[in-house]
PDB file of C-alpha atoms in Angstrom:
ATOM      1  CA  MET R1306       0.005   0.044   0.028  1.00  0.00           C
ATOM      2  CA  ARG R1307       1.195   3.494  -0.875  1.00  0.00           C
ATOM      3  CA  ASP R1308       2.465   5.679   1.984  1.00  0.00           C
ATOM      4  CA  ILE R1309       0.593   8.922   0.903  1.00  0.00           C
ATOM      5  CA  GLU R1310       2.191  11.176   3.617  1.00  0.00           C
ATOM      6  CA  SER R1311       5.725   9.912   2.738  1.00  0.00           C
ATOM      7  CA  TYR R1312       4.932  10.615  -0.903  1.00  0.00           C
ATOM      8  CA  SER R1313       3.746  14.180  -0.141  1.00  0.00           C
ATOM      9  CA  ARG R1314       7.137  14.830   1.617  1.00  0.00           C
ATOM     10  CA  GLU R1315       9.120  13.404  -1.210  1.00  0.00           C
ATOM     11  CA  TYR R1316       7.147  15.351  -3.738  1.00  0.00           C
ATOM     12  CA  HIS R1317       7.999  18.571  -2.126  1.00  0.00           C
ATOM     13  CA  ALA R1318      11.804  17.770  -2.377  1.00  0.00           C
ATOM     14  CA  LEU R1319      11.829  16.505  -5.963  1.00  0.00           C
ATOM     15  CA  PRO R1320      14.081  18.700  -7.985  1.00  0.00           C
ATOM     16  CA  PHE R1321      12.799  20.132 -11.296  1.00  0.00           C
ATOM     17  CA  GLU R1322       9.341  18.731 -10.676  1.00  0.00           C
ATOM     18  CA  ALA R1323       7.838  22.263 -10.509  1.00  0.00           C
ATOM     19  CA  THR R1324       8.997  22.915 -14.030  1.00  0.00           C
ATOM     20  CA  GLN R1325       7.900  19.441 -15.253  1.00  0.00           C
ATOM     21  CA  LEU R1326       4.592  19.997 -13.678  1.00  0.00           C
ATOM     22  CA  ALA R1327       4.174  23.512 -15.447  1.00  0.00           C
ATOM     23  CA  PHE R1328       4.499  21.842 -18.860  1.00  0.00           C
ATOM     24  CA  ARG R1329       2.384  18.951 -17.928  1.00  0.00           C
ATOM     25  CA  ARG R1330      -0.303  21.361 -16.706  1.00  0.00           C
ATOM     26  CA  ARG R1331      -0.070  23.333 -19.858  1.00  0.00           C
ATOM     27  CA  LEU R1332      -0.772  20.150 -21.888  1.00  0.00           C
ATOM     28  CA  VAL R1333      -3.827  19.236 -19.722  1.00  0.00           C
ATOM     29  CA  LEU R1334      -5.271  22.560 -19.853  1.00  0.00           C
ATOM     30  CA  GLU R1335      -4.914  22.590 -23.707  1.00  0.00           C
ATOM     31  CA  GLN R1336      -6.779  19.295 -23.780  1.00  0.00           C
ATOM     32  CA  VAL R1337      -9.614  20.671 -21.548  1.00  0.00           C
ATOM     33  CA  SER R1338      -9.991  23.920 -23.620  1.00  0.00           C
ATOM     34  CA  LEU R1339     -10.273  21.759 -26.813  1.00  0.00           C
ATOM     35  CA  GLN R1340     -13.167  19.887 -25.345  1.00  0.00           C
ATOM     36  CA  ALA R1341     -14.841  22.874 -23.429  1.00  0.00           C
ATOM     37  CA  PRO R1342     -16.575  20.552 -20.844  1.00  0.00           C
ATOM     38  CA  SER R1343     -19.113  21.590 -18.367  1.00  0.00           C
ATOM     39  CA  THR R1344     -17.963  19.293 -15.632  1.00  0.00           C
ATOM     40  CA  LEU R1345     -14.667  17.928 -14.686  1.00  0.00           C
ATOM     41  CA  LEU R1346     -13.158  15.298 -12.302  1.00  0.00           C
ATOM     42  CA  GLU R1347      -9.384  15.639 -11.418  1.00  0.00           C
ATOM     43  CA  ILE R1348      -8.062  12.636  -9.728  1.00  0.00           C
ATOM     44  CA  GLY R1349      -5.069  13.638  -7.624  1.00  0.00           C
ATOM     45  CA  CYS R1350      -4.458  17.382  -7.694  1.00  0.00           C
ATOM     46  CA  GLY R1351      -1.078  17.760  -5.942  1.00  0.00           C
ATOM     47  CA  LEU R1352      -0.315  21.303  -4.822  1.00  0.00           C
ATOM     48  CA  ARG R1353      -1.855  23.045  -7.876  1.00  0.00           C
ATOM     49  CA  PRO R1354      -5.359  21.899  -8.548  1.00  0.00           C
ATOM     50  CA  LEU R1355      -6.496  22.545 -12.075  1.00  0.00           C
ATOM     51  CA  PHE R1356      -9.555  24.592 -10.966  1.00  0.00           C
ATOM     52  CA  GLN R1357      -7.258  27.573 -10.300  1.00  0.00           C
ATOM     53  CA  ASP R1358      -6.841  27.914 -14.253  1.00  0.00           C
ATOM     54  CA  LEU R1359     -10.223  26.822 -15.291  1.00  0.00           C
ATOM     55  CA  PRO R1360     -13.305  28.976 -16.155  1.00  0.00           C
ATOM     56  CA  ALA R1361     -15.390  29.731 -13.066  1.00  0.00           C
ATOM     57  CA  ALA R1362     -18.474  28.368 -14.817  1.00  0.00           C
ATOM     58  CA  LEU R1363     -16.842  24.795 -15.130  1.00  0.00           C
ATOM     59  CA  GLU R1364     -17.940  22.534 -12.220  1.00  0.00           C
ATOM     60  CA  VAL R1365     -14.928  20.685 -10.794  1.00  0.00           C
ATOM     61  CA  THR R1366     -14.725  17.856  -8.388  1.00  0.00           C
ATOM     62  CA  VAL R1367     -11.281  16.902  -7.062  1.00  0.00           C
ATOM     63  CA  VAL R1368     -10.425  13.506  -5.510  1.00  0.00           C
ATOM     64  CA  GLU R1369      -7.095  13.620  -3.648  1.00  0.00           C
ATOM     65  CA  PRO R1370      -5.663  10.986  -1.233  1.00  0.00           C
ATOM     66  CA  SER R1371      -3.199  13.066   0.519  1.00  0.00           C
ATOM     67  CA  ALA R1372      -4.674  14.912   3.477  1.00  0.00           C
ATOM     68  CA  GLU R1373      -2.169  17.743   3.002  1.00  0.00           C
ATOM     69  CA  PHE R1374      -2.948  18.172  -0.658  1.00  0.00           C
ATOM     70  CA  ALA R1375      -6.681  17.967  -0.101  1.00  0.00           C
ATOM     71  CA  ALA R1376      -6.670  20.421   2.616  1.00  0.00           C
ATOM     72  CA  HIS R1377      -4.508  22.787   0.481  1.00  0.00           C
ATOM     73  CA  ALA R1378      -7.054  22.379  -2.405  1.00  0.00           C
ATOM     74  CA  ARG R1379      -9.890  23.294  -0.103  1.00  0.00           C
ATOM     75  CA  GLU R1380      -8.054  26.410   1.131  1.00  0.00           C
ATOM     76  CA  LEU R1381      -7.362  27.483  -2.571  1.00  0.00           C
ATOM     77  CA  ALA R1382     -11.038  26.882  -3.537  1.00  0.00           C
ATOM     78  CA  GLY R1383     -12.184  29.085  -0.675  1.00  0.00           C
ATOM     79  CA  ALA R1384     -15.706  30.331  -1.387  1.00  0.00           C
ATOM     80  CA  ARG R1385     -15.565  29.639  -5.046  1.00  0.00           C
ATOM     81  CA  GLN R1386     -18.857  27.978  -6.162  1.00  0.00           C
ATOM     82  CA  GLY R1387     -18.854  24.754  -8.173  1.00  0.00           C
ATOM     83  CA  VAL R1388     -15.650  23.217  -6.686  1.00  0.00           C
ATOM     84  CA  GLU R1389     -15.862  20.071  -4.436  1.00  0.00           C
ATOM     85  CA  VAL R1390     -12.820  18.482  -2.940  1.00  0.00           C
ATOM     86  CA  VAL R1391     -12.994  14.928  -1.574  1.00  0.00           C
ATOM     87  CA  GLN R1392     -10.141  13.357   0.356  1.00  0.00           C
ATOM     88  CA  GLY R1393      -9.647   9.678  -0.500  1.00  0.00           C
ATOM     89  CA  PHE R1394      -8.694   7.159  -3.190  1.00  0.00           C
ATOM     90  CA  LEU R1395     -11.167   7.116  -6.112  1.00  0.00           C
ATOM     91  CA  GLU R1396     -11.602   3.462  -5.686  1.00  0.00           C
ATOM     92  CA  ASP R1397     -12.938   4.013  -2.059  1.00  0.00           C
ATOM     93  CA  VAL R1398     -15.086   7.157  -2.363  1.00  0.00           C
ATOM     94  CA  PRO R1399     -18.826   6.987  -2.091  1.00  0.00           C
ATOM     95  CA  GLU R1400     -20.602   6.899  -5.374  1.00  0.00           C
ATOM     96  CA  PRO R1401     -21.830   8.762  -7.309  1.00  0.00           C
ATOM     97  CA  LEU R1402     -19.634  11.791  -7.061  1.00  0.00           C
ATOM     98  CA  ARG R1403     -21.883  13.259  -9.765  1.00  0.00           C
ATOM     99  CA  GLU R1404     -25.248  12.043 -11.079  1.00  0.00           C
ATOM    100  CA  GLY R1405     -24.738  11.090 -14.756  1.00  0.00           C
ATOM    101  CA  GLY R1406     -20.964  11.342 -14.729  1.00  0.00           C
ATOM    102  CA  PHE R1407     -18.545  13.943 -15.820  1.00  0.00           C
ATOM    103  CA  ASP R1408     -17.659  15.396 -19.227  1.00  0.00           C
ATOM    104  CA  PHE R1409     -13.951  15.345 -18.659  1.00  0.00           C
ATOM    105  CA  ILE R1410     -11.782  13.288 -16.307  1.00  0.00           C
ATOM    106  CA  VAL R1411      -8.197  14.029 -15.678  1.00  0.00           C
ATOM    107  CA  LEU R1412      -5.800  11.233 -14.470  1.00  0.00           C
ATOM    108  CA  SER R1413      -2.546  13.237 -14.460  1.00  0.00           C
ATOM    109  CA  SER R1414       0.794  11.657 -13.499  1.00  0.00           C
ATOM    110  CA  LEU R1415      -0.934   9.072 -11.352  1.00  0.00           C
ATOM    111  CA  LEU R1416      -1.567   5.838 -13.186  1.00  0.00           C
ATOM    112  CA  HIS R1417       2.148   4.730 -12.872  1.00  0.00           C
ATOM    113  CA  GLU R1418       2.146   5.341  -9.193  1.00  0.00           C
ATOM    114  CA  VAL R1419      -0.597   2.913  -8.136  1.00  0.00           C
ATOM    115  CA  ALA R1420      -0.133  -0.861  -7.562  1.00  0.00           C
ATOM    116  CA  ASP R1421      -3.155  -1.711  -9.556  1.00  0.00           C
ATOM    117  CA  PRO R1422      -3.744   0.624 -12.449  1.00  0.00           C
ATOM    118  CA  GLN R1423      -6.516  -1.590 -13.926  1.00  0.00           C
ATOM    119  CA  ALA R1424      -8.503  -1.153 -10.755  1.00  0.00           C
ATOM    120  CA  LEU R1425      -8.059   2.630 -10.870  1.00  0.00           C
ATOM    121  CA  LEU R1426      -9.208   2.725 -14.573  1.00  0.00           C
ATOM    122  CA  GLN R1427     -12.267   0.579 -13.756  1.00  0.00           C
ATOM    123  CA  ALA R1428     -13.018   3.116 -10.859  1.00  0.00           C
ATOM    124  CA  VAL R1429     -12.683   5.945 -13.372  1.00  0.00           C
ATOM    125  CA  ARG R1430     -15.337   4.065 -15.727  1.00  0.00           C
ATOM    126  CA  ARG R1431     -17.946   4.446 -13.002  1.00  0.00           C
ATOM    127  CA  HIS R1432     -17.758   8.199 -13.345  1.00  0.00           C
ATOM    128  CA  CYS R1433     -18.126   8.298 -17.187  1.00  0.00           C
ATOM    129  CA  HIS R1434     -21.059   8.781 -19.430  1.00  0.00           C
ATOM    130  CA  ALA R1435     -21.130   7.875 -23.095  1.00  0.00           C
ATOM    131  CA  ASP R1436     -19.198  10.945 -24.268  1.00  0.00           C
ATOM    132  CA  THR R1437     -16.818  11.426 -21.277  1.00  0.00           C
ATOM    133  CA  LEU R1438     -13.204  12.112 -22.482  1.00  0.00           C
ATOM    134  CA  VAL R1439     -10.556  10.706 -20.071  1.00  0.00           C
ATOM    135  CA  HIS R1440      -7.126  12.298 -20.254  1.00  0.00           C
ATOM    136  CA  VAL R1441      -4.290  10.183 -18.846  1.00  0.00           C
ATOM    137  CA  ASN R1442      -0.518  11.080 -18.779  1.00  0.00           C
ATOM    138  CA  VAL R1443       2.381   9.309 -17.298  1.00  0.00           C
ATOM    139  CA  PRO R1444       6.217   9.427 -17.581  1.00  0.00           C
ATOM    140  CA  ASN R1445       7.463   7.916 -20.851  1.00  0.00           C
ATOM    141  CA  ALA R1446       9.886   4.940 -20.942  1.00  0.00           C
ATOM    142  CA  TYR R1447      11.281   6.235 -24.134  1.00  0.00           C
ATOM    143  CA  SER R1448      11.978   9.598 -22.860  1.00  0.00           C
ATOM    144  CA  LEU R1449      15.349  10.961 -24.354  1.00  0.00           C
ATOM    145  CA  HIS R1450      16.967  11.109 -20.898  1.00  0.00           C
ATOM    146  CA  ARG R1451      16.153   7.354 -20.396  1.00  0.00           C
ATOM    147  CA  LEU R1452      17.418   6.332 -23.753  1.00  0.00           C
ATOM    148  CA  LEU R1453      20.654   8.225 -23.086  1.00  0.00           C
ATOM    149  CA  ALA R1454      20.946   6.297 -19.869  1.00  0.00           C
ATOM    150  CA  VAL R1455      20.684   3.047 -21.727  1.00  0.00           C
ATOM    151  CA  GLU R1456      23.388   4.134 -24.115  1.00  0.00           C
ATOM    152  CA  MET R1457      25.704   5.295 -21.270  1.00  0.00           C
ATOM    153  CA  GLY R1458      25.261   1.877 -19.547  1.00  0.00           C
ATOM    154  CA  LEU R1459      23.497   3.374 -16.504  1.00  0.00           C
ATOM    155  CA  ILE R1460      20.478   1.209 -16.920  1.00  0.00           C
ATOM    156  CA  GLU R1461      20.047  -1.886 -19.060  1.00  0.00           C
ATOM    157  CA  ASP R1462      16.517  -1.134 -20.274  1.00  0.00           C
ATOM    158  CA  PRO R1463      14.315   1.951 -20.699  1.00  0.00           C
ATOM    159  CA  PHE R1464      11.630   0.300 -18.645  1.00  0.00           C
ATOM    160  CA  GLU R1465      13.904  -0.354 -15.631  1.00  0.00           C
ATOM    161  CA  ARG R1466      12.753   1.408 -12.587  1.00  0.00           C
ATOM    162  CA  SER R1467      15.037   4.294 -11.529  1.00  0.00           C
ATOM    163  CA  ALA R1468      15.932   5.270  -7.926  1.00  0.00           C
ATOM    164  CA  THR R1469      13.684   8.239  -8.190  1.00  0.00           C
ATOM    165  CA  GLN R1470      10.924   6.014  -9.376  1.00  0.00           C
ATOM    166  CA  GLN R1471      11.376   3.789  -6.324  1.00  0.00           C
ATOM    167  CA  ARG R1472      11.475   6.780  -3.819  1.00  0.00           C
ATOM    168  CA  MET R1473       8.390   8.161  -5.364  1.00  0.00           C
ATOM    169  CA  GLN R1474       6.589   4.764  -4.995  1.00  0.00           C
ATOM    170  CA  GLN R1475       6.010   4.476  -8.803  1.00  0.00           C
ATOM    171  CA  HIS R1476       5.128   0.937  -9.643  1.00  0.00           C
ATOM    172  CA  SER R1477       4.851   0.957 -13.501  1.00  0.00           C
ATOM    173  CA  THR R1478       6.786   2.273 -16.556  1.00  0.00           C
ATOM    174  CA  PHE R1479       4.844   2.874 -19.697  1.00  0.00           C
ATOM    175  CA  ASP R1480       5.492   3.667 -23.385  1.00  0.00           C
ATOM    176  CA  LEU R1481       2.564   4.701 -25.757  1.00  0.00           C
ATOM    177  CA  ALA R1482       1.926   1.152 -26.875  1.00  0.00           C
ATOM    178  CA  SER R1483       1.618  -0.287 -23.317  1.00  0.00           C
ATOM    179  CA  LEU R1484      -0.373   2.699 -21.964  1.00  0.00           C
ATOM    180  CA  GLY R1485      -2.757   2.462 -24.862  1.00  0.00           C
ATOM    181  CA  ALA R1486      -3.038  -1.228 -24.371  1.00  0.00           C
ATOM    182  CA  LEU R1487      -3.827  -0.846 -20.667  1.00  0.00           C
ATOM    183  CA  VAL R1488      -6.444   1.754 -21.366  1.00  0.00           C
ATOM    184  CA  ALA R1489      -8.082  -0.391 -24.033  1.00  0.00           C
ATOM    185  CA  SER R1490      -8.187  -3.363 -21.668  1.00  0.00           C
ATOM    186  CA  ALA R1491     -10.125  -1.332 -19.315  1.00  0.00           C
ATOM    187  CA  GLY R1492     -12.863  -0.786 -21.783  1.00  0.00           C
ATOM    188  CA  PHE R1493     -11.765   2.550 -23.317  1.00  0.00           C
ATOM    189  CA  GLN R1494     -10.995   3.403 -26.947  1.00  0.00           C
ATOM    190  CA  VAL R1495      -8.088   5.712 -27.368  1.00  0.00           C
ATOM    191  CA  GLN R1496      -8.957   8.876 -29.424  1.00  0.00           C
ATOM    192  CA  ASP R1497      -5.498  10.317 -29.647  1.00  0.00           C
ATOM    193  CA  SER R1498      -2.075  10.182 -27.873  1.00  0.00           C
ATOM    194  CA  GLY R1499       1.312  11.714 -27.971  1.00  0.00           C
ATOM    195  CA  SER R1500       4.393  12.814 -25.893  1.00  0.00           C
ATOM    196  CA  TYR R1501       5.510  16.183 -24.705  1.00  0.00           C
ATOM    197  CA  PHE R1502       8.529  18.119 -23.302  1.00  0.00           C
ATOM    198  CA  ILE R1503      11.824  16.721 -24.441  1.00  0.00           C
ATOM    199  CA  LYS R1504      13.955  16.152 -21.279  1.00  0.00           C
ATOM    200  CA  PRO R1505      17.611  15.315 -22.151  1.00  0.00           C
ATOM    201  CA  PHE R1506      18.709  14.694 -18.643  1.00  0.00           C
ATOM    202  CA  THR R1507      17.555  13.561 -15.238  1.00  0.00           C
ATOM    203  CA  HIS R1508      15.341  15.786 -12.994  1.00  0.00           C
ATOM    204  CA  ALA R1509      18.335  16.515 -10.833  1.00  0.00           C
ATOM    205  CA  GLN R1510      20.641  17.368 -13.712  1.00  0.00           C
ATOM    206  CA  MET R1511      17.926  19.566 -15.398  1.00  0.00           C
ATOM    207  CA  GLN R1512      17.570  21.387 -12.009  1.00  0.00           C
ATOM    208  CA  THR R1513      21.345  21.965 -11.801  1.00  0.00           C
ATOM    209  CA  LEU R1514      21.353  23.382 -15.493  1.00  0.00           C
ATOM    210  CA  CYS R1515      18.456  25.648 -14.663  1.00  0.00           C
ATOM    211  CA  ASP R1516      19.983  26.915 -11.335  1.00  0.00           C
ATOM    212  CA  SER R1517      23.368  27.698 -13.090  1.00  0.00           C
ATOM    213  CA  GLY R1518      21.561  29.762 -15.848  1.00  0.00           C
ATOM    214  CA  PHE R1519      22.738  27.196 -18.571  1.00  0.00           C
ATOM    215  CA  LEU R1520      19.089  26.308 -19.279  1.00  0.00           C
ATOM    216  CA  THR R1521      17.013  29.368 -19.750  1.00  0.00           C
ATOM    217  CA  PRO R1522      13.219  29.746 -20.088  1.00  0.00           C
ATOM    218  CA  ALA R1523      13.652  30.075 -23.810  1.00  0.00           C
ATOM    219  CA  HIS R1524      15.487  26.718 -23.846  1.00  0.00           C
ATOM    220  CA  LEU R1525      12.697  25.096 -21.821  1.00  0.00           C
ATOM    221  CA  GLU R1526      10.031  26.513 -24.271  1.00  0.00           C
ATOM    222  CA  GLY R1527      12.089  25.061 -27.125  1.00  0.00           C
ATOM    223  CA  LEU R1528      12.268  21.625 -25.353  1.00  0.00           C
ATOM    224  CA  TYR R1529       8.432  21.697 -25.072  1.00  0.00           C
ATOM    225  CA  GLY R1530       8.078  22.475 -28.793  1.00  0.00           C
ATOM    226  CA  LEU R1531      10.702  20.012 -29.822  1.00  0.00           C
ATOM    227  CA  ALA R1532       8.439  17.155 -28.950  1.00  0.00           C
ATOM    228  CA  ARG R1533       6.639  17.892 -32.278  1.00  0.00           C
ATOM    229  CA  ARG R1534       9.830  17.078 -34.206  1.00  0.00           C
ATOM    230  CA  LEU R1535      10.681  14.053 -31.986  1.00  0.00           C
ATOM    231  CA  PRO R1536       7.510  12.314 -31.568  1.00  0.00           C
ATOM    232  CA  GLY R1537       7.462   9.612 -29.017  1.00  0.00           C
ATOM    233  CA  CYS R1538      10.538  10.835 -27.186  1.00  0.00           C
ATOM    234  CA  GLY R1539       9.016  13.348 -24.814  1.00  0.00           C
ATOM    235  CA  SER R1540       9.520  12.927 -21.190  1.00  0.00           C
ATOM    236  CA  GLU R1541       5.854  12.183 -20.637  1.00  0.00           C
ATOM    237  CA  ILE R1542       3.129  10.604 -22.767  1.00  0.00           C
ATOM    238  CA  PHE R1543      -0.642  10.962 -22.913  1.00  0.00           C
ATOM    239  CA  VAL R1544      -3.782   9.345 -24.204  1.00  0.00           C
ATOM    240  CA  ASN R1545      -7.275  10.741 -24.544  1.00  0.00           C
ATOM    241  CA  ALA R1546      -9.844   8.025 -24.436  1.00  0.00           C
ATOM    242  CA  ARG R1547     -13.665   7.351 -24.386  1.00  0.00           C
ATOM    243  CA  LEU R1548     -15.699   4.391 -23.263  1.00  0.00           C
ATOM    244  CA  ALA R1549     -15.594   1.779 -25.967  1.00  0.00           C
ATOM    245  CA  HIS R1550     -19.016   1.112 -27.385  1.00  0.00           C
ATOM    246  CA  VAL R1551     -19.715  -2.473 -28.276  1.00  0.00           C
TER     247      VAL R1551
END
């Protein structure tokens, strides 16, 4: 079982994660904007719940297992109407969270961290209606920095769990094929997929380069855009999926 409070502490200390989060968040918000949903479920919000950057008219429910992160989300929500924060694991929360399901469900940087990703996806299904779009993103086994590590002899296989993955209680490593297959096996049909933000080095190395001034904001923007020229090599991958209709 995951130690959520230990995870929260490690999350605070993880170098470069704030920058990685910013680009991950940009991608998610782009996907939400394309769909223009009326209702949204965010599963695991961390320190920056999406509702901070979403239209006030959009009704948002957040399910967050960490007591610290859930309390922080409630504080950020304040008196804002249309935001509900539920502490707990999605698999355990009372149902339904919303009668009729949600238009858009965000499973951001989470599926690789759970011991049973299939169970989590089945829990997601219970909150879908026929047209719900589910956005899933996870780290990419074929990220440029992992491929470099293989060529340097630091790891034998891009799917090998790194020390950071072990410390952050991350159970799985995916590429686009395996992520798509898992989502499909849970009864979803992938609508589109891709990778984003080319990361040549580890989190710690990227942070050192940023702190030294070697990597500038312009470089980071370039690395985000570079994923279009190096498809499949981004540091993280995503799929957008809907329920498969038999």
